[in-house]
PDB file of C-alpha atoms and ligand atoms in Angstrom:
ATOM      1  CA  MET Q  23     -13.620 211.606 -64.638  1.00 92.00           C
ATOM      2  CA  THR Q  24     -16.017 210.303 -67.253  1.00 96.00           C
ATOM      3  CA  VAL Q  25     -15.765 206.685 -68.320  1.00 97.00           C
ATOM      4  CA  LYS Q  26     -14.848 207.925 -71.787  1.00 98.00           C
ATOM      5  CA  GLU Q  27     -11.805 209.801 -70.448  1.00 98.00           C
ATOM      6  CA  ASN Q  28     -10.657 206.798 -68.406  1.00 98.00           C
ATOM      7  CA  LEU Q  29     -11.229 204.509 -71.351  1.00 98.00           C
ATOM      8  CA  GLN Q  30      -9.133 206.675 -73.660  1.00 98.00           C
ATOM      9  CA  LYS Q  31      -6.214 206.590 -71.249  1.00 98.00           C
ATOM     10  CA  ILE Q  32      -6.453 202.819 -70.697  1.00 98.00           C
ATOM     11  CA  GLU Q  33      -6.729 202.116 -74.432  1.00 98.00           C
ATOM     12  CA  ASP Q  34      -3.638 204.240 -75.084  1.00 98.00           C
ATOM     13  CA  GLU Q  35      -1.725 202.261 -72.460  1.00 98.00           C
ATOM     14  CA  ILE Q  36      -2.894 198.954 -73.951  1.00 98.00           C
ATOM     15  CA  ILE Q  37      -1.728 199.995 -77.413  1.00 98.00           C
ATOM     16  CA  ALA Q  38       1.654 201.101 -76.070  1.00 98.00           C
ATOM     17  CA  ALA Q  39       2.084 197.830 -74.133  1.00 98.00           C
ATOM     18  CA  CYS Q  40       1.191 195.842 -77.257  1.00 98.00           C
ATOM     19  CA  GLN Q  41       3.748 197.762 -79.285  1.00 98.00           C
ATOM     20  CA  ARG Q  42       6.444 197.068 -76.696  1.00 97.00           C
ATOM     21  CA  SER Q  43       5.676 193.348 -76.680  1.00 97.00           C
ATOM     22  CA  GLY Q  44       4.914 192.831 -80.370  1.00 98.00           C
ATOM     23  CA  ARG Q  45       1.238 192.001 -79.865  1.00 98.00           C
ATOM     24  CA  ASP Q  46      -1.897 192.862 -81.832  1.00 98.00           C
ATOM     25  CA  PRO Q  47      -4.036 195.232 -79.704  1.00 98.00           C
ATOM     26  CA  ASP Q  48      -7.220 193.912 -81.329  1.00 97.00           C
ATOM     27  CA  VAL Q  49      -6.981 190.654 -79.390  1.00 97.00           C
ATOM     28  CA  VAL Q  50      -7.014 192.469 -76.021  1.00 98.00           C
ATOM     29  CA  LYS Q  51     -10.584 192.864 -74.780  1.00 98.00           C
ATOM     30  CA  LEU Q  52     -11.638 195.066 -71.919  1.00 98.00           C
ATOM     31  CA  ILE Q  53     -14.171 193.992 -69.290  1.00 98.00           C
ATOM     32  CA  ALA Q  54     -15.554 196.856 -67.212  1.00 98.00           C
ATOM     33  CA  VAL Q  55     -15.941 195.520 -63.676  1.00 98.00           C
ATOM     34  CA  THR Q  56     -18.980 197.359 -62.346  1.00 98.00           C
ATOM     35  CA  LYS Q  57     -19.216 195.817 -58.867  1.00 97.00           C
ATOM     36  CA  TYR Q  58     -18.519 199.149 -57.126  1.00 95.00           C
ATOM     37  CA  VAL Q  59     -20.825 201.311 -59.228  1.00 97.00           C
ATOM     38  CA  THR Q  60     -24.458 202.047 -59.993  1.00 96.00           C
ATOM     39  CA  VAL Q  61     -26.595 200.962 -62.903  1.00 96.00           C
ATOM     40  CA  GLU Q  62     -26.305 204.510 -64.305  1.00 96.00           C
ATOM     41  CA  ARG Q  63     -22.528 204.439 -64.302  1.00 97.00           C
ATOM     42  CA  THR Q  64     -22.619 200.992 -65.905  1.00 97.00           C
ATOM     43  CA  GLN Q  65     -24.888 202.325 -68.650  1.00 95.00           C
ATOM     44  CA  GLU Q  66     -22.422 205.200 -69.143  1.00 96.00           C
ATOM     45  CA  ALA Q  67     -19.655 202.639 -69.697  1.00 96.00           C
ATOM     46  CA  ILE Q  68     -21.724 200.862 -72.334  1.00 96.00           C
ATOM     47  CA  ASP Q  69     -22.598 204.122 -74.053  1.00 95.00           C
ATOM     48  CA  SER Q  70     -18.848 204.893 -74.137  1.00 96.00           C
ATOM     49  CA  GLY Q  71     -18.172 201.785 -76.204  1.00 95.00           C
ATOM     50  CA  ILE Q  72     -17.714 198.989 -73.646  1.00 96.00           C
ATOM     51  CA  PHE Q  73     -19.053 195.586 -74.755  1.00 96.00           C
ATOM     52  CA  HIS Q  74     -18.044 193.450 -71.782  1.00 98.00           C
ATOM     53  CA  ILE Q  75     -19.382 193.877 -68.248  1.00 98.00           C
ATOM     54  CA  GLY Q  76     -18.070 191.920 -65.252  1.00 98.00           C
ATOM     55  CA  GLU Q  77     -19.683 191.365 -61.853  1.00 98.00           C
ATOM     56  CA  ASN Q  78     -18.515 189.246 -58.927  1.00 97.00           C
ATOM     57  CA  ARG Q  79     -21.866 188.826 -57.200  1.00 97.00           C
ATOM     58  CA  VAL Q  80     -25.004 187.081 -58.394  1.00 97.00           C
ATOM     59  CA  GLU Q  81     -27.169 189.978 -57.187  1.00 96.00           C
ATOM     60  CA  GLY Q  82     -24.975 192.431 -59.099  1.00 96.00           C
ATOM     61  CA  ILE Q  83     -25.476 190.632 -62.395  1.00 95.00           C
ATOM     62  CA  LEU Q  84     -29.215 190.272 -61.865  1.00 96.00           C
ATOM     63  CA  GLU Q  85     -29.737 193.913 -60.909  1.00 95.00           C
ATOM     64  CA  LYS Q  86     -27.780 195.294 -63.837  1.00 95.00           C
ATOM     65  CA  GLU Q  87     -28.874 192.798 -66.443  1.00 92.00           C
ATOM     66  CA  GLU Q  88     -32.489 193.696 -65.747  1.00 92.00           C
ATOM     67  CA  THR Q  89     -32.181 197.423 -66.437  1.00 92.00           C
ATOM     68  CA  ILE Q  90     -29.300 197.834 -68.834  1.00 92.00           C
ATOM     69  CA  THR Q  91     -29.694 197.856 -72.568  1.00 82.00           C
ATOM     70  CA  GLY Q  92     -27.244 197.241 -75.387  1.00 81.00           C
ATOM     71  CA  ALA Q  93     -25.376 194.364 -76.966  1.00 88.00           C
ATOM     72  CA  ILE Q  94     -23.449 193.245 -73.912  1.00 96.00           C
ATOM     73  CA  ASN Q  95     -21.449 190.214 -72.924  1.00 97.00           C
ATOM     74  CA  TRP Q  96     -21.972 189.490 -69.228  1.00 98.00           C
ATOM     75  CA  HIS Q  97     -19.009 188.032 -67.371  1.00 98.00           C
ATOM     76  CA  PHE Q  98     -19.257 186.412 -63.963  1.00 98.00           C
ATOM     77  CA  ILE Q  99     -15.857 186.900 -62.319  1.00 98.00           C
ATOM     78  CA  GLY Q 100     -16.412 186.058 -58.637  1.00 97.00           C
ATOM     79  CA  SER Q 101     -16.560 182.725 -56.869  1.00 96.00           C
ATOM     80  CA  LEU Q 102     -19.850 181.053 -57.624  1.00 97.00           C
ATOM     81  CA  GLN Q 103     -21.719 178.855 -55.173  1.00 97.00           C
ATOM     82  CA  SER Q 104     -23.238 175.813 -56.837  1.00 97.00           C
ATOM     83  CA  LYS Q 105     -26.675 176.567 -55.412  1.00 97.00           C
ATOM     84  CA  LYS Q 106     -26.699 179.964 -57.162  1.00 98.00           C
ATOM     85  CA  VAL Q 107     -25.896 178.609 -60.622  1.00 98.00           C
ATOM     86  CA  LYS Q 108     -29.522 178.313 -61.632  1.00 97.00           C
ATOM     87  CA  LYS Q 109     -30.177 181.996 -60.883  1.00 97.00           C
ATOM     88  CA  ILE Q 110     -27.665 183.340 -63.357  1.00 96.00           C
ATOM     89  CA  ILE Q 111     -26.836 180.597 -65.810  1.00 97.00           C
ATOM     90  CA  SER Q 112     -29.126 181.961 -68.518  1.00 95.00           C
ATOM     91  CA  LYS Q 113     -27.848 185.542 -68.072  1.00 95.00           C
ATOM     92  CA  ILE Q 114     -24.111 185.126 -68.464  1.00 97.00           C
ATOM     93  CA  HIS Q 115     -21.888 184.657 -71.498  1.00 97.00           C
ATOM     94  CA  TYR Q 116     -18.616 183.919 -69.703  1.00 98.00           C
ATOM     95  CA  LEU Q 117     -17.688 182.378 -66.353  1.00 98.00           C
ATOM     96  CA  HIS Q 118     -14.192 183.247 -65.112  1.00 98.00           C
ATOM     97  CA  SER Q 119     -14.156 181.214 -61.920  1.00 98.00           C
ATOM     98  CA  LEU Q 120     -14.541 177.550 -62.767  1.00 98.00           C
ATOM     99  CA  ASP Q 121     -12.501 175.844 -60.052  1.00 98.00           C
ATOM    100  CA  ARG Q 122     -14.177 172.572 -59.104  1.00 98.00           C
ATOM    101  CA  LEU Q 123     -15.985 169.653 -60.699  1.00 98.00           C
ATOM    102  CA  ALA Q 124     -19.047 170.096 -58.502  1.00 98.00           C
ATOM    103  CA  LEU Q 125     -19.588 173.488 -60.134  1.00 98.00           C
ATOM    104  CA  ALA Q 126     -19.172 171.986 -63.611  1.00 98.00           C
ATOM    105  CA  GLU Q 127     -21.687 169.309 -62.657  1.00 98.00           C
ATOM    106  CA  GLU Q 128     -24.252 171.907 -61.609  1.00 98.00           C
ATOM    107  CA  ILE Q 129     -23.718 173.946 -64.794  1.00 98.00           C
ATOM    108  CA  GLN Q 130     -24.214 170.784 -66.843  1.00 98.00           C
ATOM    109  CA  LYS Q 131     -27.484 170.166 -65.039  1.00 98.00           C
ATOM    110  CA  ARG Q 132     -28.839 173.676 -65.615  1.00 97.00           C
ATOM    111  CA  TRP Q 133     -27.524 174.536 -69.069  1.00 96.00           C
ATOM    112  CA  SER Q 134     -30.133 174.666 -71.828  1.00 93.00           C
ATOM    113  CA  LYS Q 135     -28.426 176.297 -74.824  1.00 94.00           C
ATOM    114  CA  SER Q 136     -26.966 174.364 -77.741  1.00 94.00           C
ATOM    115  CA  GLU Q 137     -23.582 176.101 -77.539  1.00 97.00           C
ATOM    116  CA  PRO Q 138     -21.537 175.381 -74.409  1.00 98.00           C
ATOM    117  CA  LEU Q 139     -20.863 178.039 -71.759  1.00 98.00           C
ATOM    118  CA  LYS Q 140     -17.530 179.799 -72.258  1.00 98.00           C
ATOM    119  CA  CYS Q 141     -15.537 179.161 -69.096  1.00 98.00           C
ATOM    120  CA  PHE Q 142     -12.167 180.136 -67.716  1.00 99.00           C
ATOM    121  CA  VAL Q 143     -10.476 177.775 -65.322  1.00 98.00           C
ATOM    122  CA  GLN Q 144      -9.321 179.878 -62.366  1.00 98.00           C
ATOM    123  CA  VAL Q 145      -5.795 179.163 -61.208  1.00 98.00           C
ATOM    124  CA  ASN Q 146      -4.255 180.395 -57.972  1.00 98.00           C
ATOM    125  CA  VAL Q 147      -0.798 180.930 -59.402  1.00 97.00           C
ATOM    126  CA  SER Q 148       0.519 183.015 -56.515  1.00 94.00           C
ATOM    127  CA  GLY Q 149      -0.636 180.489 -53.918  1.00 94.00           C
ATOM    128  CA  GLU Q 150      -2.052 183.171 -51.617  1.00 93.00           C
ATOM    129  CA  GLU Q 151      -4.475 181.616 -49.157  1.00 92.00           C
ATOM    130  CA  SER Q 152      -7.008 184.404 -49.601  1.00 90.00           C
ATOM    131  CA  LYS Q 153      -7.390 183.626 -53.294  1.00 91.00           C
ATOM    132  CA  SER Q 154      -9.544 180.951 -54.843  1.00 93.00           C
ATOM    133  CA  GLY Q 155      -8.587 178.839 -57.810  1.00 97.00           C
ATOM    134  CA  LEU Q 156      -6.755 175.612 -58.467  1.00 98.00           C
ATOM    135  CA  ASN Q 157      -3.194 174.881 -57.585  1.00 97.00           C
ATOM    136  CA  PRO Q 158      -1.289 175.086 -60.914  1.00 97.00           C
ATOM    137  CA  LYS Q 159      -0.200 171.456 -60.418  1.00 97.00           C
ATOM    138  CA  GLU Q 160      -3.841 170.326 -60.452  1.00 97.00           C
ATOM    139  CA  ALA Q 161      -4.949 172.450 -63.383  1.00 98.00           C
ATOM    140  CA  ILE Q 162      -4.111 170.098 -66.252  1.00 98.00           C
ATOM    141  CA  THR Q 163      -5.901 167.121 -64.742  1.00 98.00           C
ATOM    142  CA  PHE Q 164      -8.868 169.337 -63.942  1.00 98.00           C
ATOM    143  CA  VAL Q 165      -9.098 170.599 -67.519  1.00 98.00           C
ATOM    144  CA  LYS Q 166      -8.956 167.024 -68.833  1.00 98.00           C
ATOM    145  CA  ASN Q 167     -11.719 165.967 -66.451  1.00 98.00           C
ATOM    146  CA  LEU Q 168     -14.016 168.679 -67.790  1.00 98.00           C
ATOM    147  CA  GLU Q 169     -14.367 166.692 -70.993  1.00 98.00           C
ATOM    148  CA  GLN Q 170     -17.275 164.817 -69.407  1.00 98.00           C
ATOM    149  CA  TYR Q 171     -19.386 168.015 -69.331  1.00 98.00           C
ATOM    150  CA  PRO Q 172     -20.480 169.007 -72.844  1.00 98.00           C
ATOM    151  CA  ALA Q 173     -22.054 172.203 -71.460  1.00 98.00           C
ATOM    152  CA  ILE Q 174     -18.579 173.552 -70.734  1.00 98.00           C
ATOM    153  CA  GLU Q 175     -15.995 174.947 -73.099  1.00 98.00           C
ATOM    154  CA  VAL Q 176     -12.653 175.923 -71.586  1.00 98.00           C
ATOM    155  CA  VAL Q 177     -11.927 179.105 -73.526  1.00 98.00           C
ATOM    156  CA  GLY Q 178      -9.006 180.059 -71.319  1.00 98.00           C
ATOM    157  CA  LEU Q 179      -7.361 180.410 -67.932  1.00 98.00           C
ATOM    158  CA  MET Q 180      -7.898 183.129 -65.345  1.00 98.00           C
ATOM    159  CA  THR Q 181      -5.821 184.349 -62.427  1.00 98.00           C
ATOM    160  CA  MET Q 182      -5.648 187.193 -59.911  1.00 97.00           C
ATOM    161  CA  ALA Q 183      -2.193 188.486 -59.090  1.00 96.00           C
ATOM    162  CA  PRO Q 184      -1.336 189.583 -55.540  1.00 94.00           C
ATOM    163  CA  PHE Q 185      -1.896 193.257 -54.807  1.00 92.00           C
ATOM    164  CA  VAL Q 186       1.559 194.835 -54.668  1.00 93.00           C
ATOM    165  CA  GLU Q 187       3.009 198.357 -54.744  1.00 93.00           C
ATOM    166  CA  ASP Q 188       5.114 197.720 -57.792  1.00 96.00           C
ATOM    167  CA  PRO Q 189       3.081 196.017 -60.564  1.00 96.00           C
ATOM    168  CA  GLU Q 190       6.317 194.711 -62.042  1.00 97.00           C
ATOM    169  CA  GLU Q 191       6.298 192.095 -59.249  1.00 96.00           C
ATOM    170  CA  THR Q 192       3.193 190.497 -60.763  1.00 97.00           C
ATOM    171  CA  ARG Q 193       4.991 189.602 -63.996  1.00 98.00           C
ATOM    172  CA  PRO Q 194       6.058 186.056 -62.946  1.00 98.00           C
ATOM    173  CA  VAL Q 195       2.439 185.229 -62.035  1.00 98.00           C
ATOM    174  CA  PHE Q 196       1.153 186.232 -65.473  1.00 98.00           C
ATOM    175  CA  LYS Q 197       4.045 184.492 -67.170  1.00 98.00           C
ATOM    176  CA  GLN Q 198       3.283 181.258 -65.343  1.00 98.00           C
ATOM    177  CA  LEU Q 199      -0.372 181.375 -66.384  1.00 98.00           C
ATOM    178  CA  ARG Q 200       0.717 181.763 -70.007  1.00 98.00           C
ATOM    179  CA  LEU Q 201       3.038 178.742 -69.716  1.00 98.00           C
ATOM    180  CA  LEU Q 202       0.191 176.727 -68.237  1.00 98.00           C
ATOM    181  CA  GLN Q 203      -2.006 177.816 -71.145  1.00 98.00           C
ATOM    182  CA  GLN Q 204       0.624 176.463 -73.548  1.00 98.00           C
ATOM    183  CA  ASP Q 205       0.561 173.135 -71.717  1.00 98.00           C
ATOM    184  CA  VAL Q 206      -3.227 172.951 -72.084  1.00 98.00           C
ATOM    185  CA  GLN Q 207      -3.083 173.924 -75.746  1.00 98.00           C
ATOM    186  CA  ALA Q 208      -0.474 171.223 -76.405  1.00 98.00           C
ATOM    187  CA  LEU Q 209      -3.060 168.622 -75.382  1.00 98.00           C
ATOM    188  CA  ALA Q 210      -5.283 169.769 -78.300  1.00 98.00           C
ATOM    189  CA  LEU Q 211      -8.475 168.931 -76.425  1.00 98.00           C
ATOM    190  CA  GLN Q 212     -11.650 169.644 -78.305  1.00 98.00           C
ATOM    191  CA  HIS Q 213     -13.469 170.959 -75.245  1.00 98.00           C
ATOM    192  CA  ALA Q 214     -10.518 173.160 -74.224  1.00 98.00           C
ATOM    193  CA  PRO Q 215      -9.128 175.381 -76.997  1.00 98.00           C
ATOM    194  CA  CYS Q 216      -7.843 177.632 -74.209  1.00 98.00           C
ATOM    195  CA  GLU Q 217      -7.045 180.594 -76.440  1.00 98.00           C
ATOM    196  CA  GLU Q 218      -7.761 183.300 -73.869  1.00 98.00           C
ATOM    197  CA  LEU Q 219      -5.991 184.611 -70.766  1.00 98.00           C
ATOM    198  CA  SER Q 220      -8.132 186.538 -68.271  1.00 98.00           C
ATOM    199  CA  MET Q 221      -5.618 188.498 -66.230  1.00 98.00           C
ATOM    200  CA  GLY Q 222      -4.841 192.104 -65.311  1.00 98.00           C
ATOM    201  CA  MET Q 223      -6.780 194.524 -63.092  1.00 98.00           C
ATOM    202  CA  SER Q 224      -6.510 198.284 -62.432  1.00 98.00           C
ATOM    203  CA  ASN Q 225      -3.174 197.967 -60.688  1.00 97.00           C
ATOM    204  CA  ASP Q 226      -1.403 195.572 -63.025  1.00 98.00           C
ATOM    205  CA  TYR Q 227      -3.095 195.480 -66.439  1.00 98.00           C
ATOM    206  CA  ILE Q 228      -0.132 196.968 -68.306  1.00 98.00           C
ATOM    207  CA  VAL Q 229       2.151 194.134 -67.182  1.00 98.00           C
ATOM    208  CA  ALA Q 230      -0.641 191.635 -67.934  1.00 98.00           C
ATOM    209  CA  VAL Q 231      -0.921 192.907 -71.515  1.00 98.00           C
ATOM    210  CA  GLU Q 232       2.833 192.602 -71.968  1.00 98.00           C
ATOM    211  CA  GLU Q 233       2.556 188.997 -70.777  1.00 98.00           C
ATOM    212  CA  GLY Q 234      -0.257 187.987 -73.113  1.00 98.00           C
ATOM    213  CA  ALA Q 235      -3.614 188.887 -71.497  1.00 98.00           C
ATOM    214  CA  THR Q 236      -6.594 188.755 -73.872  1.00 98.00           C
ATOM    215  CA  PHE Q 237      -9.270 189.771 -71.346  1.00 98.00           C
ATOM    216  CA  LEU Q 238      -8.530 192.549 -68.832  1.00 98.00           C
ATOM    217  CA  ARG Q 239     -10.876 192.929 -65.863  1.00 98.00           C
ATOM    218  CA  ILE Q 240     -10.766 196.588 -64.878  1.00 98.00           C
ATOM    219  CA  GLY Q 241     -12.930 198.219 -62.220  1.00 98.00           C
ATOM    220  CA  SER Q 242     -11.698 201.170 -60.198  1.00 97.00           C
ATOM    221  CA  SER Q 243      -9.539 202.901 -62.808  1.00 97.00           C
ATOM    222  CA  LEU Q 244     -12.207 202.618 -65.512  1.00 98.00           C
ATOM    223  CA  VAL Q 245     -15.615 203.114 -63.933  1.00 97.00           C
ATOM    224  CA  GLY Q 246     -14.652 203.983 -60.343  1.00 87.00           C
TER     225      GLY Q 246
HETATM  226  C1  LIG V 301     -12.931 193.559 -58.413  1.00 72.35           C
HETATM  227  C2  LIG V 301     -12.318 192.623 -59.357  1.00 72.35           C
HETATM  228  C3  LIG V 301     -11.576 193.100 -60.451  1.00 72.35           C
HETATM  229  C4  LIG V 301     -11.339 194.572 -60.731  1.00 72.35           C
HETATM  230  O1  LIG V 301     -10.558 195.171 -59.740  1.00 72.35           O
HETATM  231  P1  LIG V 301      -9.971 196.649 -59.895  1.00 72.35           P
HETATM  232  O2  LIG V 301      -8.724 196.609 -59.096  1.00 72.35           O
HETATM  233  O3  LIG V 301     -10.980 197.574 -59.359  1.00 72.35           O
HETATM  234  O4  LIG V 301      -9.688 196.901 -61.335  1.00 72.35           O
HETATM  235  C5  LIG V 301     -11.044 192.159 -61.316  1.00 72.35           C
HETATM  236  N1  LIG V 301     -11.215 190.824 -61.129  1.00 72.35           N
HETATM  237  C6  LIG V 301     -11.907 190.334 -60.085  1.00 72.35           C
HETATM  238  C7  LIG V 301     -12.062 188.865 -59.943  1.00 72.35           C
HETATM  239  C8  LIG V 301     -12.483 191.218 -59.171  1.00 72.35           C
HETATM  240  O5  LIG V 301     -13.172 190.725 -58.126  1.00 72.35           O
END
């Protein structure tokens, strides 16, 4: 399948899910996760009308960023070791995996632009041991503590749902992230507008859209 064909199908599903849940489809943005595919396939995605590219490895971002052309927003979606921050900090537009103050500290040290880096605080809503992210109980305090780092703007929250046969089972996870987002928004913190929700992958993006996702991270069913 071409990326264009996959994209058409996914966009149709997003529109239908928005209609069911009374949402505006224009606020749902699609990140093509290109970690499994080549530079050529990534370029095909961009030529098909994708503006957001996501990678979970530092090497992946560097390799693709070097060769690919177009007006692209680069998203780092994997766990990021502090010592690797300096390699990619100037290449990325969004970080989806902010989960500890030591990482914020390192970003602060390396950041050189006047606008802060757009970050998602990653929350491990499901509590699976294999997943990174903060315990939901710690998330509010963590977000407050980020105020001391002017290089960081908390644009939203991010989570990964467990992989399950029936995507319907992921709904409570997405719902809980949205409730947590409301708690953060109620604080009205200047450094944490928290207007975005990064949630939904190939297996569960339809449910995620119904529950309020604004950034979907889709790999296998979009680019392969
Ligand atoms: C790989 C990955 C995705 C995309 O997964 P698919 O199931 O292929 O859509 C999304 N988010 C993160 C953090 C990932 O590592």
